[in-house]
Amino acid sequence: MVDKALGGAGLRGQVAGETALCTVGKSGSGLTYCGYDISELADKVEFEEVSYLLSRGELPNQSQLDEYKAKLKTLRGLPAALKSVLESIPKSAHPMDVMRTGCSMLGNLEMETDFNDANDHIDRMVAVFPSIICYWYRFSHDGVRIDVETNDDSIGAHFLHLLHDKAPSELFAKVMNVSLILYAEHEFNASTFTARVCASTLSDVHSCVTGAIGSLRGPLHGGANEAAMEMIENFTSADQAEEALMGMLERKEKIMGFGHAIYRESDPRNVIIKKWSELLAKEVGDDVLYPVSVRCEEVMWREKKLFCNADFFHASAYHFMGIPTALFTPIFVMSRVTGWTAHVKEQRANNRIIRPSADYTGPEAREVPPISAR
Ligand SMILES: CC(C)(COP(=O)(O)OP(=O)(O)OC[C@H]1O[C@@H](n2cnc3c(N)ncnc32)[C@H](O)[C@@H]1OP(=O)(O)O)[C@@H](O)C(=O)NCCC(=O)NCCS
């Protein structure tokens, strides 16, 4: 029987394996990567250092970081066959489907054969994902074939440069850096679990990540930042947001960007991205979206004791940086690929195929009637 006391459906609260990569809702502020608290990481390091930590197990020293970043820069280019696939995907496609196809195509062109050392493939995905999404976006929307091999110092700056055709401000590059750190890893969430299940069959790393992208796409998971944006952009003032939200709650609608499967009182990533969203609002002269977002947060806590998760203030932060809403979740992919692939390696290192059981709720055993009698 599904154990209701343990959270019942959704496997809530049930331990499904071990990890040395991350704790959620346990120590410090509530989120740690390899023992480091998320608030310290977001404050003190670059996303590339977190990516190195997850793929190599320790933070890099300066020369290791320099070497790693130099390597990632050389891996930004797109093979001609991948460009051709991206050019054939229509403008109307969902950008997460573009990411899924791009990752899958990469696996065809650069197949993983040696499963003992996945890091070259992982580094390649970390470096090339911004190129994949921006190449398709700019080709399908602006009709241009962009050069994806920029010399930008960071992955976040590379992404914004490709998207906007100009190098970003220091502030925008910094916020992207923080955002990518916040989204990098989160224990056995739905997309990571997808990647681990796939890895447990001894499949290749591109298949694991392609499957994970599919799981992340849904609005109950990564898609929540886009859904939150679609909601808040309809509100013209904080008062109007409150009125509309009260109506939504009365109609028992789900409010995207709020609540969490593990955290009970707050999401430690929210306080960090909220601070940056406020700074960006000042920078771009916003006096609607940020106050609207703050009022939503107040109303949801007052009415439902529901708090903002990582996605809610990401919506306004990304918007202030001129990022189209449809590209919000692909940014999540650009970051979470580091966590997914770390889990793939961890699963492979101590593998047994993941194969749970189900309680049967169907009909009693019966005979197949002849087709004329059905
Ligand atoms: C994240 C989420 C899927 C977790 O689901 P969960 O573990 O089933 O949530 P909980 O057990 O905490 O839900 C408790 C109650 O609060 C309600 N609730 C949770 N999140 C809610 C939200 N965002 N808006 C309105 N009601 C919500 C649930 O419907 C449930 O009500 P019920 O007991 O009457 O059924 C859920 O909070 C959600 O759908 N949030 C919006 C999507 C989102 O932001 N996802 C990103 C997650 S990082």
Short mmCIF file of C-alpha atoms and ligand atoms in Angstrom, two decimals:
data_model
loop_
_atom_site.label_atom_id
_atom_site.label_comp_id
_atom_site.label_asym_id
_atom_site.label_seq_id
_atom_site.Cartn_x
_atom_site.Cartn_y
_atom_site.Cartn_z
CA MET A 1 0.00 0.00 0.00
CA VAL A 2 1.11 3.59 -0.61
CA ASP A 3 2.05 4.75 2.90
CA LYS A 4 -0.22 7.73 3.65
CA ALA A 5 1.64 8.43 6.91
CA LEU A 6 4.81 8.94 4.89
CA GLY A 7 3.13 11.37 2.55
CA GLY A 8 1.30 8.93 0.29
CA ALA A 9 1.02 9.81 -3.38
CA GLY A 10 3.92 11.70 -4.94
CA LEU A 11 6.41 9.72 -2.81
CA ARG A 12 6.46 12.74 -0.51
CA GLY A 13 8.83 12.35 2.44
CA GLN A 14 10.11 8.95 1.33
CA VAL A 15 13.84 8.40 1.04
CA ALA A 16 14.58 7.10 -2.46
CA GLY A 17 18.37 6.92 -2.33
CA GLU A 18 21.52 8.60 -1.06
CA THR A 19 23.37 11.69 -2.21
CA ALA A 20 26.47 13.58 -1.12
CA LEU A 21 25.61 16.53 -3.34
CA CYS A 22 22.90 18.48 -1.61
CA THR A 23 20.67 18.90 1.43
CA VAL A 24 17.23 20.50 1.20
CA GLY A 25 15.38 21.73 4.28
CA LYS A 26 17.99 20.43 6.73
CA SER A 27 20.98 22.51 7.87
CA GLY A 28 22.02 26.17 7.72
CA SER A 29 19.66 28.34 5.71
CA GLY A 30 18.00 25.18 4.38
CA LEU A 31 19.99 24.42 1.23
CA THR A 32 23.57 23.26 0.88
CA TYR A 33 25.67 22.06 -2.08
CA CYS A 34 28.43 19.60 -1.02
CA GLY A 35 28.28 21.11 2.47
CA TYR A 36 28.35 24.79 1.44
CA ASP A 37 25.40 26.97 2.39
CA ILE A 38 23.54 28.49 -0.57
CA SER A 39 23.62 32.01 0.89
CA GLU A 40 27.41 31.89 1.14
CA LEU A 41 27.81 30.47 -2.35
CA ALA A 42 25.50 33.11 -3.85
CA ASP A 43 27.46 35.81 -2.04
CA LYS A 44 31.03 34.69 -2.60
CA VAL A 45 31.54 32.58 -5.71
CA GLU A 46 30.92 32.44 -9.44
CA PHE A 47 28.52 29.97 -11.05
CA GLU A 48 31.50 28.31 -12.73
CA GLU A 49 32.92 27.54 -9.28
CA VAL A 50 29.65 25.84 -8.32
CA SER A 51 29.64 23.94 -11.59
CA TYR A 52 33.22 22.81 -10.87
CA LEU A 53 32.23 21.85 -7.31
CA LEU A 54 29.38 19.66 -8.55
CA SER A 55 31.37 17.96 -11.30
CA ARG A 56 34.70 17.61 -9.46
CA GLY A 57 33.61 17.42 -5.80
CA GLU A 58 35.57 20.45 -4.48
CA LEU A 59 35.68 24.17 -5.14
CA PRO A 60 38.50 25.09 -7.53
CA ASN A 61 41.55 27.11 -6.57
CA GLN A 62 42.34 30.13 -8.76
CA SER A 63 44.39 28.30 -11.38
CA GLN A 64 41.87 25.44 -11.58
CA LEU A 65 39.08 27.98 -12.05
CA ASP A 66 41.01 29.86 -14.75
CA GLU A 67 41.70 26.63 -16.58
CA TYR A 68 38.09 25.45 -16.25
CA LYS A 69 36.65 28.74 -17.51
CA ALA A 70 39.11 28.78 -20.40
CA LYS A 71 38.03 25.25 -21.31
CA LEU A 72 34.32 26.16 -21.18
CA LYS A 73 34.98 29.12 -23.51
CA THR A 74 36.39 26.76 -26.14
CA LEU A 75 33.24 24.63 -25.95
CA ARG A 76 30.66 27.29 -26.91
CA GLY A 77 30.57 26.50 -30.63
CA LEU A 78 27.76 24.66 -32.40
CA PRO A 79 28.37 21.88 -34.95
CA ALA A 80 26.88 22.61 -38.39
CA ALA A 81 24.44 19.70 -38.10
CA LEU A 82 23.11 21.06 -34.80
CA LYS A 83 22.72 24.55 -36.27
CA SER A 84 20.79 23.05 -39.14
CA VAL A 85 18.41 21.23 -36.75
CA LEU A 86 17.90 24.42 -34.72
CA GLU A 87 17.16 26.39 -37.89
CA SER A 88 14.43 23.88 -38.78
CA ILE A 89 12.54 24.38 -35.48
CA PRO A 90 9.70 26.90 -35.91
CA LYS A 91 9.48 30.20 -34.09
CA SER A 92 6.27 28.96 -32.46
CA ALA A 93 8.07 26.07 -30.73
CA HIS A 94 8.35 26.00 -26.96
CA PRO A 95 11.94 26.93 -26.02
CA MET A 96 12.08 23.99 -23.61
CA ASP A 97 11.36 21.69 -26.54
CA VAL A 98 14.23 23.39 -28.37
CA MET A 99 16.52 22.65 -25.42
CA ARG A 100 15.34 19.04 -25.35
CA THR A 101 15.94 18.59 -29.07
CA GLY A 102 19.26 20.45 -28.94
CA CYS A 103 20.54 18.22 -26.14
CA SER A 104 19.35 15.09 -27.88
CA MET A 105 20.96 16.12 -31.19
CA LEU A 106 24.22 16.86 -29.39
CA GLY A 107 24.12 13.27 -28.10
CA ASN A 108 23.90 12.04 -31.70
CA LEU A 109 26.86 14.11 -32.80
CA GLU A 110 29.07 13.69 -29.74
CA MET A 111 28.00 10.32 -28.38
CA GLU A 112 29.18 9.28 -24.92
CA THR A 113 31.13 6.05 -25.23
CA ASP A 114 33.40 6.00 -22.16
CA PHE A 115 31.09 6.04 -19.14
CA ASN A 116 34.01 6.25 -16.71
CA ASP A 117 34.77 9.88 -17.42
CA ALA A 118 31.69 11.93 -18.25
CA ASN A 119 33.24 15.32 -17.44
CA ASP A 120 34.15 16.26 -21.01
CA HIS A 121 30.54 15.73 -22.09
CA ILE A 122 29.25 17.53 -19.01
CA ASP A 123 31.54 20.53 -19.58
CA ARG A 124 30.38 20.62 -23.19
CA MET A 125 26.70 20.74 -22.19
CA VAL A 126 27.32 23.42 -19.56
CA ALA A 127 29.18 25.54 -22.12
CA VAL A 128 26.94 25.03 -25.13
CA PHE A 129 23.38 25.22 -23.76
CA PRO A 130 23.27 29.06 -23.90
CA SER A 131 24.47 28.85 -27.50
CA ILE A 132 21.75 26.34 -28.39
CA ILE A 133 18.85 28.37 -27.06
CA CYS A 134 20.11 31.76 -28.28
CA TYR A 135 21.07 30.51 -31.74
CA TRP A 136 17.55 29.15 -32.26
CA TYR A 137 15.86 32.17 -30.68
CA ARG A 138 17.75 34.77 -32.71
CA PHE A 139 17.44 32.79 -35.94
CA SER A 140 13.70 32.14 -35.59
CA HIS A 141 12.78 35.57 -34.19
CA ASP A 142 15.28 37.97 -35.79
CA GLY A 143 16.28 35.98 -38.86
CA VAL A 144 20.01 36.19 -38.01
CA ARG A 145 22.65 33.49 -37.72
CA ILE A 146 24.59 34.65 -34.66
CA ASP A 147 28.20 33.90 -33.84
CA VAL A 148 27.94 32.00 -30.55
CA GLU A 149 31.65 31.96 -29.76
CA THR A 150 31.97 35.14 -27.70
CA ASN A 151 34.77 35.90 -25.28
CA ASP A 152 32.46 36.69 -22.34
CA ASP A 153 33.93 35.81 -18.98
CA SER A 154 30.95 33.89 -17.63
CA ILE A 155 28.11 31.65 -18.77
CA GLY A 156 25.53 34.19 -17.61
CA ALA A 157 27.19 37.03 -19.52
CA HIS A 158 27.58 34.78 -22.59
CA PHE A 159 23.83 34.09 -22.55
CA LEU A 160 22.82 37.75 -22.22
CA HIS A 161 25.35 38.80 -24.86
CA LEU A 162 23.97 36.31 -27.41
CA LEU A 163 20.39 37.22 -26.59
CA HIS A 164 20.77 41.00 -26.76
CA ASP A 165 23.64 41.26 -29.22
CA LYS A 166 25.68 43.30 -26.75
CA ALA A 167 27.75 42.54 -23.67
CA PRO A 168 25.66 42.93 -20.48
CA SER A 169 26.23 45.45 -17.69
CA GLU A 170 28.18 44.31 -14.67
CA LEU A 171 24.98 44.23 -12.62
CA PHE A 172 23.11 42.04 -15.13
CA ALA A 173 26.06 39.64 -15.38
CA LYS A 174 26.20 39.46 -11.58
CA VAL A 175 22.49 38.71 -11.25
CA MET A 176 22.73 35.97 -13.88
CA ASN A 177 25.63 34.50 -11.93
CA VAL A 178 23.60 34.44 -8.71
CA SER A 179 20.55 33.06 -10.47
CA LEU A 180 22.50 30.20 -12.04
CA ILE A 181 23.96 29.35 -8.62
CA LEU A 182 20.51 29.29 -7.00
CA TYR A 183 19.08 26.93 -9.61
CA ALA A 184 22.08 24.58 -9.90
CA GLU A 185 21.11 21.73 -7.59
CA HIS A 186 18.19 20.60 -5.44
CA GLU A 187 18.50 16.98 -4.35
CA PHE A 188 15.83 14.50 -5.57
CA ASN A 189 13.47 16.95 -7.32
CA ALA A 190 11.39 15.63 -10.23
CA SER A 191 13.84 16.39 -13.05
CA THR A 192 16.89 15.16 -11.14
CA PHE A 193 15.06 11.99 -10.20
CA THR A 194 14.23 11.53 -13.90
CA ALA A 195 17.93 11.83 -14.71
CA ARG A 196 18.85 9.31 -12.01
CA VAL A 197 16.24 6.78 -13.14
CA CYS A 198 17.60 7.07 -16.67
CA ALA A 199 21.20 6.77 -15.44
CA SER A 200 20.28 3.68 -13.44
CA THR A 201 19.56 1.81 -16.68
CA LEU A 202 23.17 2.59 -17.71
CA SER A 203 21.99 4.96 -20.40
CA ASP A 204 24.16 7.78 -21.79
CA VAL A 205 24.43 11.21 -20.18
CA HIS A 206 22.65 13.01 -23.05
CA SER A 207 19.60 10.76 -22.62
CA CYS A 208 19.59 11.46 -18.87
CA VAL A 209 19.67 15.22 -19.45
CA THR A 210 17.15 15.11 -22.31
CA GLY A 211 14.68 13.29 -20.05
CA ALA A 212 15.35 15.73 -17.20
CA ILE A 213 14.62 18.70 -19.47
CA GLY A 214 11.23 17.13 -20.24
CA SER A 215 10.45 16.87 -16.53
CA LEU A 216 11.59 20.40 -15.80
CA ARG A 217 9.31 21.81 -18.51
CA GLY A 218 6.08 21.43 -16.50
CA PRO A 219 4.58 24.39 -14.59
CA LEU A 220 4.65 22.50 -11.28
CA HIS A 221 8.45 22.38 -11.60
CA GLY A 222 10.72 24.64 -13.69
CA GLY A 223 7.92 26.17 -15.73
CA ALA A 224 6.66 28.00 -12.61
CA ASN A 225 8.87 31.07 -13.23
CA GLU A 226 7.21 31.63 -16.61
CA ALA A 227 3.74 31.03 -15.18
CA ALA A 228 4.47 33.50 -12.36
CA MET A 229 5.51 36.14 -14.91
CA GLU A 230 2.37 35.59 -16.96
CA MET A 231 0.34 36.25 -13.82
CA ILE A 232 2.14 39.32 -12.43
CA GLU A 233 2.40 41.11 -15.77
CA ASN A 234 -1.41 41.32 -15.78
CA PHE A 235 -1.42 43.37 -12.58
CA THR A 236 -1.18 47.13 -12.91
CA SER A 237 -0.76 48.01 -9.23
CA ALA A 238 -0.19 46.34 -5.88
CA ASP A 239 -3.83 46.96 -4.87
CA GLN A 240 -5.15 45.45 -8.06
CA ALA A 241 -2.79 42.46 -7.61
CA GLU A 242 -4.20 41.89 -4.12
CA GLU A 243 -7.80 42.01 -5.35
CA ALA A 244 -7.07 39.62 -8.23
CA LEU A 245 -5.13 37.24 -6.02
CA MET A 246 -7.95 37.09 -3.47
CA GLY A 247 -10.31 36.11 -6.28
CA MET A 248 -7.92 33.41 -7.49
CA LEU A 249 -7.61 32.00 -4.00
CA GLU A 250 -11.38 32.01 -3.57
CA ARG A 251 -11.66 30.05 -6.83
CA LYS A 252 -9.00 27.67 -5.43
CA GLU A 253 -6.63 28.40 -8.29
CA LYS A 254 -2.99 27.45 -7.92
CA ILE A 255 -0.67 30.45 -7.68
CA MET A 256 2.57 29.70 -9.48
CA GLY A 257 5.82 30.54 -7.73
CA PHE A 258 4.41 29.75 -4.28
CA GLY A 259 4.71 26.69 -2.05
CA HIS A 260 7.14 23.85 -2.06
CA ALA A 261 7.16 20.09 -1.71
CA ILE A 262 9.91 20.06 0.95
CA TYR A 263 10.32 23.54 2.47
CA ARG A 264 7.56 24.35 4.94
CA GLU A 265 8.04 28.02 5.89
CA SER A 266 10.35 29.60 3.35
CA ASP A 267 12.58 28.83 0.40
CA PRO A 268 16.14 30.01 1.16
CA ARG A 269 16.65 30.97 -2.48
CA ASN A 270 13.80 33.49 -2.36
CA VAL A 271 15.38 36.00 -0.01
CA ILE A 272 18.47 36.08 -2.25
CA ILE A 273 16.80 36.55 -5.62
CA LYS A 274 14.27 38.97 -4.11
CA LYS A 275 17.10 41.26 -3.04
CA TRP A 276 18.52 41.25 -6.57
CA SER A 277 15.10 41.81 -8.10
CA GLU A 278 14.68 44.89 -5.90
CA LEU A 279 18.07 46.22 -7.02
CA LEU A 280 17.21 45.61 -10.66
CA ALA A 281 13.86 47.35 -10.23
CA LYS A 282 15.69 50.45 -9.01
CA GLU A 283 18.21 50.17 -11.84
CA VAL A 284 15.55 50.00 -14.58
CA GLY A 285 13.15 52.44 -12.87
CA ASP A 286 10.34 49.93 -12.27
CA ASP A 287 7.56 51.05 -9.95
CA VAL A 288 4.94 48.42 -10.77
CA LEU A 289 6.25 44.87 -11.13
CA TYR A 290 8.38 44.78 -7.99
CA PRO A 291 5.72 46.30 -5.68
CA VAL A 292 3.15 43.98 -7.27
CA SER A 293 5.41 41.00 -6.52
CA VAL A 294 5.95 42.10 -2.92
CA ARG A 295 2.18 42.47 -2.41
CA CYS A 296 1.58 38.97 -3.83
CA GLU A 297 4.10 37.62 -1.34
CA GLU A 298 2.35 39.42 1.56
CA VAL A 299 -1.14 38.28 0.52
CA MET A 300 -0.15 34.65 0.02
CA TRP A 301 1.49 34.46 3.44
CA ARG A 302 -1.37 36.31 5.18
CA GLU A 303 -4.12 34.24 3.54
CA LYS A 304 -2.55 30.81 3.08
CA LYS A 305 0.78 30.73 4.89
CA LEU A 306 2.26 30.02 1.46
CA PHE A 307 5.68 31.52 0.72
CA CYS A 308 7.52 32.41 -2.48
CA ASN A 309 9.70 29.66 -3.85
CA ALA A 310 12.83 30.28 -5.96
CA ASP A 311 10.75 30.97 -9.04
CA PHE A 312 8.60 33.90 -7.97
CA PHE A 313 11.10 36.77 -7.78
CA HIS A 314 13.11 35.22 -10.59
CA ALA A 315 10.22 36.23 -12.84
CA SER A 316 10.58 39.97 -12.20
CA ALA A 317 14.39 39.78 -12.06
CA TYR A 318 14.62 38.16 -15.49
CA HIS A 319 12.02 40.55 -16.87
CA PHE A 320 14.01 43.57 -15.67
CA MET A 321 17.03 42.22 -17.57
CA GLY A 322 15.01 42.15 -20.79
CA ILE A 323 14.77 38.36 -21.00
CA PRO A 324 11.65 37.14 -22.86
CA THR A 325 9.38 35.09 -20.57
CA ALA A 326 9.58 32.01 -22.80
CA LEU A 327 13.32 31.79 -22.12
CA PHE A 328 13.01 31.71 -18.32
CA THR A 329 12.90 27.92 -17.98
CA PRO A 330 15.74 27.32 -20.46
CA ILE A 331 17.93 29.40 -18.11
CA PHE A 332 16.97 26.94 -15.39
CA VAL A 333 18.26 24.17 -17.71
CA MET A 334 21.54 26.03 -18.28
CA SER A 335 22.04 25.92 -14.52
CA ARG A 336 20.46 22.64 -13.40
CA VAL A 337 22.42 20.63 -15.98
CA THR A 338 25.26 20.85 -13.45
CA GLY A 339 23.16 19.21 -10.73
CA TRP A 340 21.58 16.62 -13.04
CA THR A 341 24.91 15.44 -14.38
CA ALA A 342 26.48 15.29 -10.91
CA HIS A 343 23.61 13.00 -9.93
CA VAL A 344 24.14 10.88 -13.05
CA LYS A 345 27.74 10.32 -12.03
CA GLU A 346 26.74 9.60 -8.43
CA GLN A 347 24.10 7.10 -9.56
CA ARG A 348 26.59 5.35 -11.85
CA ALA A 349 29.16 5.13 -9.08
CA ASN A 350 26.87 3.00 -6.91
CA ASN A 351 24.22 1.73 -9.26
CA ARG A 352 21.26 -0.56 -9.02
CA ILE A 353 18.43 -0.09 -11.51
CA ILE A 354 15.66 2.05 -9.98
CA ARG A 355 12.51 0.02 -10.22
CA PRO A 356 9.82 0.61 -7.56
CA SER A 357 6.53 -1.28 -7.35
CA ALA A 358 2.89 -0.17 -7.58
CA ASP A 359 -0.28 -1.10 -5.71
CA TYR A 360 -2.62 -2.68 -8.26
CA THR A 361 -6.06 -1.00 -8.39
CA GLY A 362 -7.41 -2.47 -11.65
CA PRO A 363 -10.04 -5.17 -12.39
CA GLU A 364 -9.90 -8.72 -10.99
CA ALA A 365 -8.24 -11.35 -13.20
CA ARG A 366 -10.57 -12.13 -16.16
CA GLU A 367 -10.68 -13.93 -19.48
CA VAL A 368 -10.27 -12.17 -22.84
CA PRO A 369 -13.72 -12.25 -24.52
CA PRO A 370 -13.91 -12.89 -28.28
CA ILE A 371 -14.00 -9.62 -30.25
CA SER A 372 -17.60 -10.29 -31.35
CA ALA A 373 -18.71 -10.33 -27.69
CA ARG A 374 -17.10 -7.03 -26.64
C1 LIG B 1 5.43 23.09 -5.40
C2 LIG B 1 4.14 22.30 -5.28
C3 LIG B 1 3.95 21.45 -6.54
C4 LIG B 1 4.26 21.40 -4.06
O1 LIG B 1 3.11 20.59 -4.03
P1 LIG B 1 2.68 19.80 -2.73
O2 LIG B 1 3.87 19.20 -2.08
O3 LIG B 1 1.57 18.91 -3.12
O4 LIG B 1 2.16 21.02 -1.83
P2 LIG B 1 1.63 20.98 -0.32
O5 LIG B 1 1.45 19.57 0.16
O6 LIG B 1 2.50 21.88 0.46
O7 LIG B 1 0.19 21.66 -0.49
C5 LIG B 1 -0.57 21.94 0.65
C6 LIG B 1 -1.84 22.66 0.26
O8 LIG B 1 -1.52 23.95 -0.24
C7 LIG B 1 -2.05 24.13 -1.52
N1 LIG B 1 -1.07 24.82 -2.32
C8 LIG B 1 0.23 24.50 -2.44
N2 LIG B 1 0.83 25.34 -3.27
C9 LIG B 1 -0.11 26.21 -3.68
C10 LIG B 1 -0.09 27.31 -4.56
N3 LIG B 1 1.03 27.66 -5.18
N4 LIG B 1 -1.23 28.00 -4.75
C11 LIG B 1 -2.36 27.66 -4.12
N5 LIG B 1 -2.44 26.61 -3.29
C12 LIG B 1 -1.33 25.90 -3.06
C13 LIG B 1 -2.22 22.71 -2.06
O9 LIG B 1 -3.19 22.68 -3.09
C14 LIG B 1 -2.64 21.98 -0.83
O10 LIG B 1 -3.99 22.24 -0.59
P3 LIG B 1 -4.99 21.03 -0.18
O11 LIG B 1 -4.40 20.48 1.08
O12 LIG B 1 -6.31 21.72 -0.02
O13 LIG B 1 -4.91 20.08 -1.34
C15 LIG B 1 2.94 23.24 -5.08
O14 LIG B 1 3.19 24.09 -3.99
C16 LIG B 1 2.65 24.05 -6.31
O15 LIG B 1 1.96 23.57 -7.21
N6 LIG B 1 3.16 25.30 -6.39
C17 LIG B 1 3.00 26.11 -7.57
C18 LIG B 1 3.97 25.66 -8.65
C19 LIG B 1 5.37 26.09 -8.36
O16 LIG B 1 5.61 27.23 -7.98
N7 LIG B 1 6.30 25.17 -8.58
C20 LIG B 1 7.72 25.43 -8.38
C21 LIG B 1 8.22 24.65 -7.23
S1 LIG B 1 9.88 25.12 -6.81
#
